[in-house]
Amino acid sequence: MKTFAERLKYLRNEKELSQRQLAILLNINYKAVQRWENETNTPNAEAIVLLAKYFNVSADYLLGLTDD
């Protein structure tokens, strides 16, 4: 199964967004996005919900718990 970092990067690239653009859209620090994709940090629950809503996917999908 894919990791959160892999899923986030895939979804971001599907929308043709840079890490900085995604951060601006979601009003979060772009370094947070960078750290999540580099697997040096993990998002908190609030950030996971925000990302899931933005990408229209489930939190379980983002976390790699399901492929749906």
PDB file of N, CA and C in Angstrom:
ATOM      1  N   MET A   1       0.821  -1.183   0.000  1.00  0.00           N
ATOM      2  CA  MET A   1       0.000   0.000   0.000  1.00  0.00           C
ATOM      3  C   MET A   1       0.870   1.254   0.000  1.00  0.00           C
ATOM      4  N   LYS A   2       0.353   2.288  -0.602  1.00  0.00           N
ATOM      5  CA  LYS A   2       1.092   3.542  -0.665  1.00  0.00           C
ATOM      6  C   LYS A   2       1.016   4.284   0.663  1.00  0.00           C
ATOM      7  N   THR A   3       2.048   5.060   0.920  1.00  0.00           N
ATOM      8  CA  THR A   3       2.114   5.840   2.150  1.00  0.00           C
ATOM      9  C   THR A   3       1.360   7.153   1.994  1.00  0.00           C
ATOM     10  N   PHE A   4       1.139   7.820   3.119  1.00  0.00           N
ATOM     11  CA  PHE A   4       0.511   9.133   3.092  1.00  0.00           C
ATOM     12  C   PHE A   4       1.297  10.065   2.177  1.00  0.00           C
ATOM     13  N   ALA A   5       2.614  10.072   2.302  1.00  0.00           N
ATOM     14  CA  ALA A   5       3.466  10.957   1.505  1.00  0.00           C
ATOM     15  C   ALA A   5       3.281  10.705   0.011  1.00  0.00           C
ATOM     16  N   GLU A   6       3.249   9.447  -0.378  1.00  0.00           N
ATOM     17  CA  GLU A   6       3.068   9.105  -1.787  1.00  0.00           C
ATOM     18  C   GLU A   6       1.695   9.536  -2.291  1.00  0.00           C
ATOM     19  N   ARG A   7       0.684   9.330  -1.472  1.00  0.00           N
ATOM     20  CA  ARG A   7      -0.677   9.716  -1.870  1.00  0.00           C
ATOM     21  C   ARG A   7      -0.801  11.227  -1.995  1.00  0.00           C
ATOM     22  N   LEU A   8      -0.254  11.945  -1.030  1.00  0.00           N
ATOM     23  CA  LEU A   8      -0.334  13.403  -1.072  1.00  0.00           C
ATOM     24  C   LEU A   8       0.368  13.940  -2.310  1.00  0.00           C
ATOM     25  N   LYS A   9       1.545  13.462  -2.573  1.00  0.00           N
ATOM     26  CA  LYS A   9       2.300  13.923  -3.742  1.00  0.00           C
ATOM     27  C   LYS A   9       1.543  13.595  -5.029  1.00  0.00           C
ATOM     28  N   TYR A  10       0.981  12.398  -5.106  1.00  0.00           N
ATOM     29  CA  TYR A  10       0.218  12.004  -6.289  1.00  0.00           C
ATOM     30  C   TYR A  10      -0.975  12.944  -6.499  1.00  0.00           C
ATOM     31  N   LEU A  11      -1.752  13.169  -5.448  1.00  0.00           N
ATOM     32  CA  LEU A  11      -2.938  14.024  -5.555  1.00  0.00           C
ATOM     33  C   LEU A  11      -2.558  15.457  -5.909  1.00  0.00           C
ATOM     34  N   ARG A  12      -1.510  15.954  -5.312  1.00  0.00           N
ATOM     35  CA  ARG A  12      -1.043  17.314  -5.612  1.00  0.00           C
ATOM     36  C   ARG A  12      -0.612  17.434  -7.063  1.00  0.00           C
ATOM     37  N   ASN A  13       0.123  16.451  -7.540  1.00  0.00           N
ATOM     38  CA  ASN A  13       0.583  16.476  -8.929  1.00  0.00           C
ATOM     39  C   ASN A  13      -0.569  16.320  -9.916  1.00  0.00           C
ATOM     40  N   GLU A  14      -1.593  15.565  -9.540  1.00  0.00           N
ATOM     41  CA  GLU A  14      -2.775  15.417 -10.405  1.00  0.00           C
ATOM     42  C   GLU A  14      -3.438  16.773 -10.651  1.00  0.00           C
ATOM     43  N   LYS A  15      -3.385  17.641  -9.676  1.00  0.00           N
ATOM     44  CA  LYS A  15      -3.963  18.988  -9.807  1.00  0.00           C
ATOM     45  C   LYS A  15      -2.935  19.998 -10.320  1.00  0.00           C
ATOM     46  N   GLU A  16      -1.740  19.485 -10.639  1.00  0.00           N
ATOM     47  CA  GLU A  16      -0.652  20.307 -11.168  1.00  0.00           C
ATOM     48  C   GLU A  16      -0.334  21.491 -10.250  1.00  0.00           C
ATOM     49  N   LEU A  17      -0.213  21.181  -8.965  1.00  0.00           N
ATOM     50  CA  LEU A  17       0.104  22.189  -7.958  1.00  0.00           C
ATOM     51  C   LEU A  17       1.505  21.964  -7.397  1.00  0.00           C
ATOM     52  N   SER A  18       2.190  23.055  -7.119  1.00  0.00           N
ATOM     53  CA  SER A  18       3.450  22.942  -6.393  1.00  0.00           C
ATOM     54  C   SER A  18       3.115  22.803  -4.909  1.00  0.00           C
ATOM     55  N   GLN A  19       4.094  22.453  -4.132  1.00  0.00           N
ATOM     56  CA  GLN A  19       3.887  22.380  -2.689  1.00  0.00           C
ATOM     57  C   GLN A  19       3.468  23.744  -2.150  1.00  0.00           C
ATOM     58  N   ARG A  20       4.082  24.780  -2.640  1.00  0.00           N
ATOM     59  CA  ARG A  20       3.773  26.136  -2.196  1.00  0.00           C
ATOM     60  C   ARG A  20       2.345  26.522  -2.582  1.00  0.00           C
ATOM     61  N   GLN A  21       1.927  26.185  -3.793  1.00  0.00           N
ATOM     62  CA  GLN A  21       0.568  26.516  -4.233  1.00  0.00           C
ATOM     63  C   GLN A  21      -0.478  25.806  -3.369  1.00  0.00           C
ATOM     64  N   LEU A  22      -0.233  24.535  -3.078  1.00  0.00           N
ATOM     65  CA  LEU A  22      -1.160  23.798  -2.230  1.00  0.00           C
ATOM     66  C   LEU A  22      -1.236  24.442  -0.847  1.00  0.00           C
ATOM     67  N   ALA A  23      -0.108  24.792  -0.306  1.00  0.00           N
ATOM     68  CA  ALA A  23      -0.069  25.418   1.018  1.00  0.00           C
ATOM     69  C   ALA A  23      -0.858  26.724   1.025  1.00  0.00           C
ATOM     70  N   ILE A  24      -0.702  27.518  -0.006  1.00  0.00           N
ATOM     71  CA  ILE A  24      -1.432  28.786  -0.088  1.00  0.00           C
ATOM     72  C   ILE A  24      -2.934  28.530  -0.169  1.00  0.00           C
ATOM     73  N   LEU A  25      -3.338  27.586  -1.006  1.00  0.00           N
ATOM     74  CA  LEU A  25      -4.763  27.261  -1.149  1.00  0.00           C
ATOM     75  C   LEU A  25      -5.394  26.819   0.168  1.00  0.00           C
ATOM     76  N   LEU A  26      -4.626  26.082   0.968  1.00  0.00           N
ATOM     77  CA  LEU A  26      -5.156  25.531   2.214  1.00  0.00           C
ATOM     78  C   LEU A  26      -4.779  26.366   3.439  1.00  0.00           C
ATOM     79  N   ASN A  27      -4.072  27.459   3.199  1.00  0.00           N
ATOM     80  CA  ASN A  27      -3.655  28.351   4.281  1.00  0.00           C
ATOM     81  C   ASN A  27      -2.820  27.624   5.341  1.00  0.00           C
ATOM     82  N   ILE A  28      -1.840  26.874   4.841  1.00  0.00           N
ATOM     83  CA  ILE A  28      -0.904  26.181   5.723  1.00  0.00           C
ATOM     84  C   ILE A  28       0.522  26.523   5.286  1.00  0.00           C
ATOM     85  N   ASN A  29       1.480  26.252   6.120  1.00  0.00           N
ATOM     86  CA  ASN A  29       2.873  26.530   5.822  1.00  0.00           C
ATOM     87  C   ASN A  29       3.369  25.544   4.764  1.00  0.00           C
ATOM     88  N   TYR A  30       4.005  26.068   3.709  1.00  0.00           N
ATOM     89  CA  TYR A  30       4.454  25.165   2.648  1.00  0.00           C
ATOM     90  C   TYR A  30       5.519  24.190   3.135  1.00  0.00           C
ATOM     91  N   LYS A  31       6.272  24.570   4.157  1.00  0.00           N
ATOM     92  CA  LYS A  31       7.277  23.643   4.703  1.00  0.00           C
ATOM     93  C   LYS A  31       6.604  22.425   5.320  1.00  0.00           C
ATOM     94  N   ALA A  32       5.383  22.585   5.809  1.00  0.00           N
ATOM     95  CA  ALA A  32       4.638  21.442   6.341  1.00  0.00           C
ATOM     96  C   ALA A  32       4.372  20.449   5.218  1.00  0.00           C
ATOM     97  N   VAL A  33       3.930  20.953   4.081  1.00  0.00           N
ATOM     98  CA  VAL A  33       3.668  20.078   2.926  1.00  0.00           C
ATOM     99  C   VAL A  33       4.960  19.382   2.518  1.00  0.00           C
ATOM    100  N   GLN A  34       6.023  20.134   2.473  1.00  0.00           N
ATOM    101  CA  GLN A  34       7.331  19.577   2.118  1.00  0.00           C
ATOM    102  C   GLN A  34       7.739  18.462   3.082  1.00  0.00           C
ATOM    103  N   ARG A  35       7.569  18.692   4.359  1.00  0.00           N
ATOM    104  CA  ARG A  35       7.941  17.686   5.363  1.00  0.00           C
ATOM    105  C   ARG A  35       7.050  16.447   5.275  1.00  0.00           C
ATOM    106  N   TRP A  36       5.770  16.653   5.003  1.00  0.00           N
ATOM    107  CA  TRP A  36       4.862  15.504   4.872  1.00  0.00           C
ATOM    108  C   TRP A  36       5.277  14.637   3.692  1.00  0.00           C
ATOM    109  N   GLU A  37       5.597  15.277   2.573  1.00  0.00           N
ATOM    110  CA  GLU A  37       5.974  14.516   1.374  1.00  0.00           C
ATOM    111  C   GLU A  37       7.352  13.877   1.516  1.00  0.00           C
ATOM    112  N   ASN A  38       8.204  14.449   2.329  1.00  0.00           N
ATOM    113  CA  ASN A  38       9.537  13.874   2.570  1.00  0.00           C
ATOM    114  C   ASN A  38       9.532  12.891   3.728  1.00  0.00           C
ATOM    115  N   GLU A  39       8.368  12.699   4.324  1.00  0.00           N
ATOM    116  CA  GLU A  39       8.184  11.775   5.446  1.00  0.00           C
ATOM    117  C   GLU A  39       9.043  12.133   6.655  1.00  0.00           C
ATOM    118  N   THR A  40       9.301  13.430   6.844  1.00  0.00           N
ATOM    119  CA  THR A  40      10.034  13.856   8.026  1.00  0.00           C
ATOM    120  C   THR A  40       9.092  14.359   9.114  1.00  0.00           C
ATOM    121  N   ASN A  41       7.808  14.469   8.776  1.00  0.00           N
ATOM    122  CA  ASN A  41       6.802  14.890   9.740  1.00  0.00           C
ATOM    123  C   ASN A  41       5.462  14.318   9.292  1.00  0.00           C
ATOM    124  N   THR A  42       4.531  14.235  10.211  1.00  0.00           N
ATOM    125  CA  THR A  42       3.199  13.746   9.869  1.00  0.00           C
ATOM    126  C   THR A  42       2.168  14.826  10.184  1.00  0.00           C
ATOM    127  N   PRO A  43       1.113  14.893   9.397  1.00  0.00           N
ATOM    128  CA  PRO A  43       0.097  15.916   9.626  1.00  0.00           C
ATOM    129  C   PRO A  43      -0.764  15.580  10.833  1.00  0.00           C
ATOM    130  N   ASN A  44      -1.309  16.620  11.449  1.00  0.00           N
ATOM    131  CA  ASN A  44      -2.246  16.390  12.542  1.00  0.00           C
ATOM    132  C   ASN A  44      -3.626  16.085  11.945  1.00  0.00           C
ATOM    133  N   ALA A  45      -4.564  15.739  12.794  1.00  0.00           N
ATOM    134  CA  ALA A  45      -5.898  15.350  12.331  1.00  0.00           C
ATOM    135  C   ALA A  45      -6.574  16.474  11.550  1.00  0.00           C
ATOM    136  N   GLU A  46      -6.415  17.696  12.004  1.00  0.00           N
ATOM    137  CA  GLU A  46      -7.033  18.841  11.320  1.00  0.00           C
ATOM    138  C   GLU A  46      -6.517  18.971   9.887  1.00  0.00           C
ATOM    139  N   ALA A  47      -5.219  18.798   9.706  1.00  0.00           N
ATOM    140  CA  ALA A  47      -4.619  18.894   8.375  1.00  0.00           C
ATOM    141  C   ALA A  47      -5.088  17.744   7.483  1.00  0.00           C
ATOM    142  N   ILE A  48      -5.220  16.559   8.047  1.00  0.00           N
ATOM    143  CA  ILE A  48      -5.695  15.412   7.262  1.00  0.00           C
ATOM    144  C   ILE A  48      -7.109  15.671   6.758  1.00  0.00           C
ATOM    145  N   VAL A  49      -7.961  16.185   7.619  1.00  0.00           N
ATOM    146  CA  VAL A  49      -9.337  16.499   7.216  1.00  0.00           C
ATOM    147  C   VAL A  49      -9.334  17.571   6.124  1.00  0.00           C
ATOM    148  N   LEU A  50      -8.533  18.597   6.296  1.00  0.00           N
ATOM    149  CA  LEU A  50      -8.435  19.672   5.318  1.00  0.00           C
ATOM    150  C   LEU A  50      -7.997  19.135   3.955  1.00  0.00           C
ATOM    151  N   LEU A  51      -6.978  18.298   3.954  1.00  0.00           N
ATOM    152  CA  LEU A  51      -6.482  17.706   2.709  1.00  0.00           C
ATOM    153  C   LEU A  51      -7.520  16.778   2.077  1.00  0.00           C
ATOM    154  N   ALA A  52      -8.172  15.963   2.892  1.00  0.00           N
ATOM    155  CA  ALA A  52      -9.183  15.038   2.377  1.00  0.00           C
ATOM    156  C   ALA A  52     -10.325  15.803   1.719  1.00  0.00           C
ATOM    157  N   LYS A  53     -10.765  16.871   2.346  1.00  0.00           N
ATOM    158  CA  LYS A  53     -11.843  17.685   1.772  1.00  0.00           C
ATOM    159  C   LYS A  53     -11.396  18.344   0.473  1.00  0.00           C
ATOM    160  N   TYR A  54     -10.199  18.903   0.480  1.00  0.00           N
ATOM    161  CA  TYR A  54      -9.714  19.587  -0.717  1.00  0.00           C
ATOM    162  C   TYR A  54      -9.609  18.625  -1.902  1.00  0.00           C
ATOM    163  N   PHE A  55      -9.037  17.447  -1.660  1.00  0.00           N
ATOM    164  CA  PHE A  55      -8.834  16.487  -2.749  1.00  0.00           C
ATOM    165  C   PHE A  55     -10.040  15.579  -2.980  1.00  0.00           C
ATOM    166  N   ASN A  56     -11.076  15.748  -2.155  1.00  0.00           N
ATOM    167  CA  ASN A  56     -12.300  14.955  -2.280  1.00  0.00           C
ATOM    168  C   ASN A  56     -12.019  13.454  -2.188  1.00  0.00           C
ATOM    169  N   VAL A  57     -11.229  13.106  -1.180  1.00  0.00           N
ATOM    170  CA  VAL A  57     -10.925  11.705  -0.886  1.00  0.00           C
ATOM    171  C   VAL A  57     -11.162  11.472   0.597  1.00  0.00           C
ATOM    172  N   SER A  58     -11.191  10.227   1.007  1.00  0.00           N
ATOM    173  CA  SER A  58     -11.375   9.934   2.426  1.00  0.00           C
ATOM    174  C   SER A  58     -10.038  10.060   3.170  1.00  0.00           C
ATOM    175  N   ALA A  59     -10.137  10.300   4.454  1.00  0.00           N
ATOM    176  CA  ALA A  59      -8.936  10.325   5.291  1.00  0.00           C
ATOM    177  C   ALA A  59      -8.265   8.954   5.256  1.00  0.00           C
ATOM    178  N   ASP A  60      -9.072   7.889   5.217  1.00  0.00           N
ATOM    179  CA  ASP A  60      -8.509   6.536   5.140  1.00  0.00           C
ATOM    180  C   ASP A  60      -7.667   6.371   3.882  1.00  0.00           C
ATOM    181  N   TYR A  61      -8.138   6.922   2.765  1.00  0.00           N
ATOM    182  CA  TYR A  61      -7.361   6.848   1.524  1.00  0.00           C
ATOM    183  C   TYR A  61      -6.035   7.581   1.693  1.00  0.00           C
ATOM    184  N   LEU A  62      -6.107   8.797   2.205  1.00  0.00           N
ATOM    185  CA  LEU A  62      -4.883   9.584   2.398  1.00  0.00           C
ATOM    186  C   LEU A  62      -3.881   8.862   3.289  1.00  0.00           C
ATOM    187  N   LEU A  63      -4.378   8.206   4.311  1.00  0.00           N
ATOM    188  CA  LEU A  63      -3.502   7.527   5.265  1.00  0.00           C
ATOM    189  C   LEU A  63      -3.034   6.164   4.788  1.00  0.00           C
ATOM    190  N   GLY A  64      -3.499   5.749   3.611  1.00  0.00           N
ATOM    191  CA  GLY A  64      -3.072   4.473   3.060  1.00  0.00           C
ATOM    192  C   GLY A  64      -3.782   3.280   3.654  1.00  0.00           C
ATOM    193  N   LEU A  65      -4.930   3.513   4.302  1.00  0.00           N
ATOM    194  CA  LEU A  65      -5.667   2.419   4.915  1.00  0.00           C
ATOM    195  C   LEU A  65      -6.615   1.735   3.941  1.00  0.00           C
ATOM    196  N   THR A  66      -6.926   2.414   2.862  1.00  0.00           N
ATOM    197  CA  THR A  66      -7.804   1.869   1.834  1.00  0.00           C
ATOM    198  C   THR A  66      -7.374   2.396   0.474  1.00  0.00           C
ATOM    199  N   ASP A  67      -7.744   1.701  -0.557  1.00  0.00           N
ATOM    200  CA  ASP A  67      -7.422   2.163  -1.914  1.00  0.00           C
ATOM    201  C   ASP A  67      -8.600   2.873  -2.552  1.00  0.00           C
ATOM    202  N   ASP A  68      -9.664   3.088  -1.796  1.00  0.00           N
ATOM    203  CA  ASP A  68     -10.870   3.758  -2.326  1.00  0.00           C
ATOM    204  C   ASP A  68     -10.844   5.226  -2.005  1.00  0.00           C
TER     205      ASP A  68
END
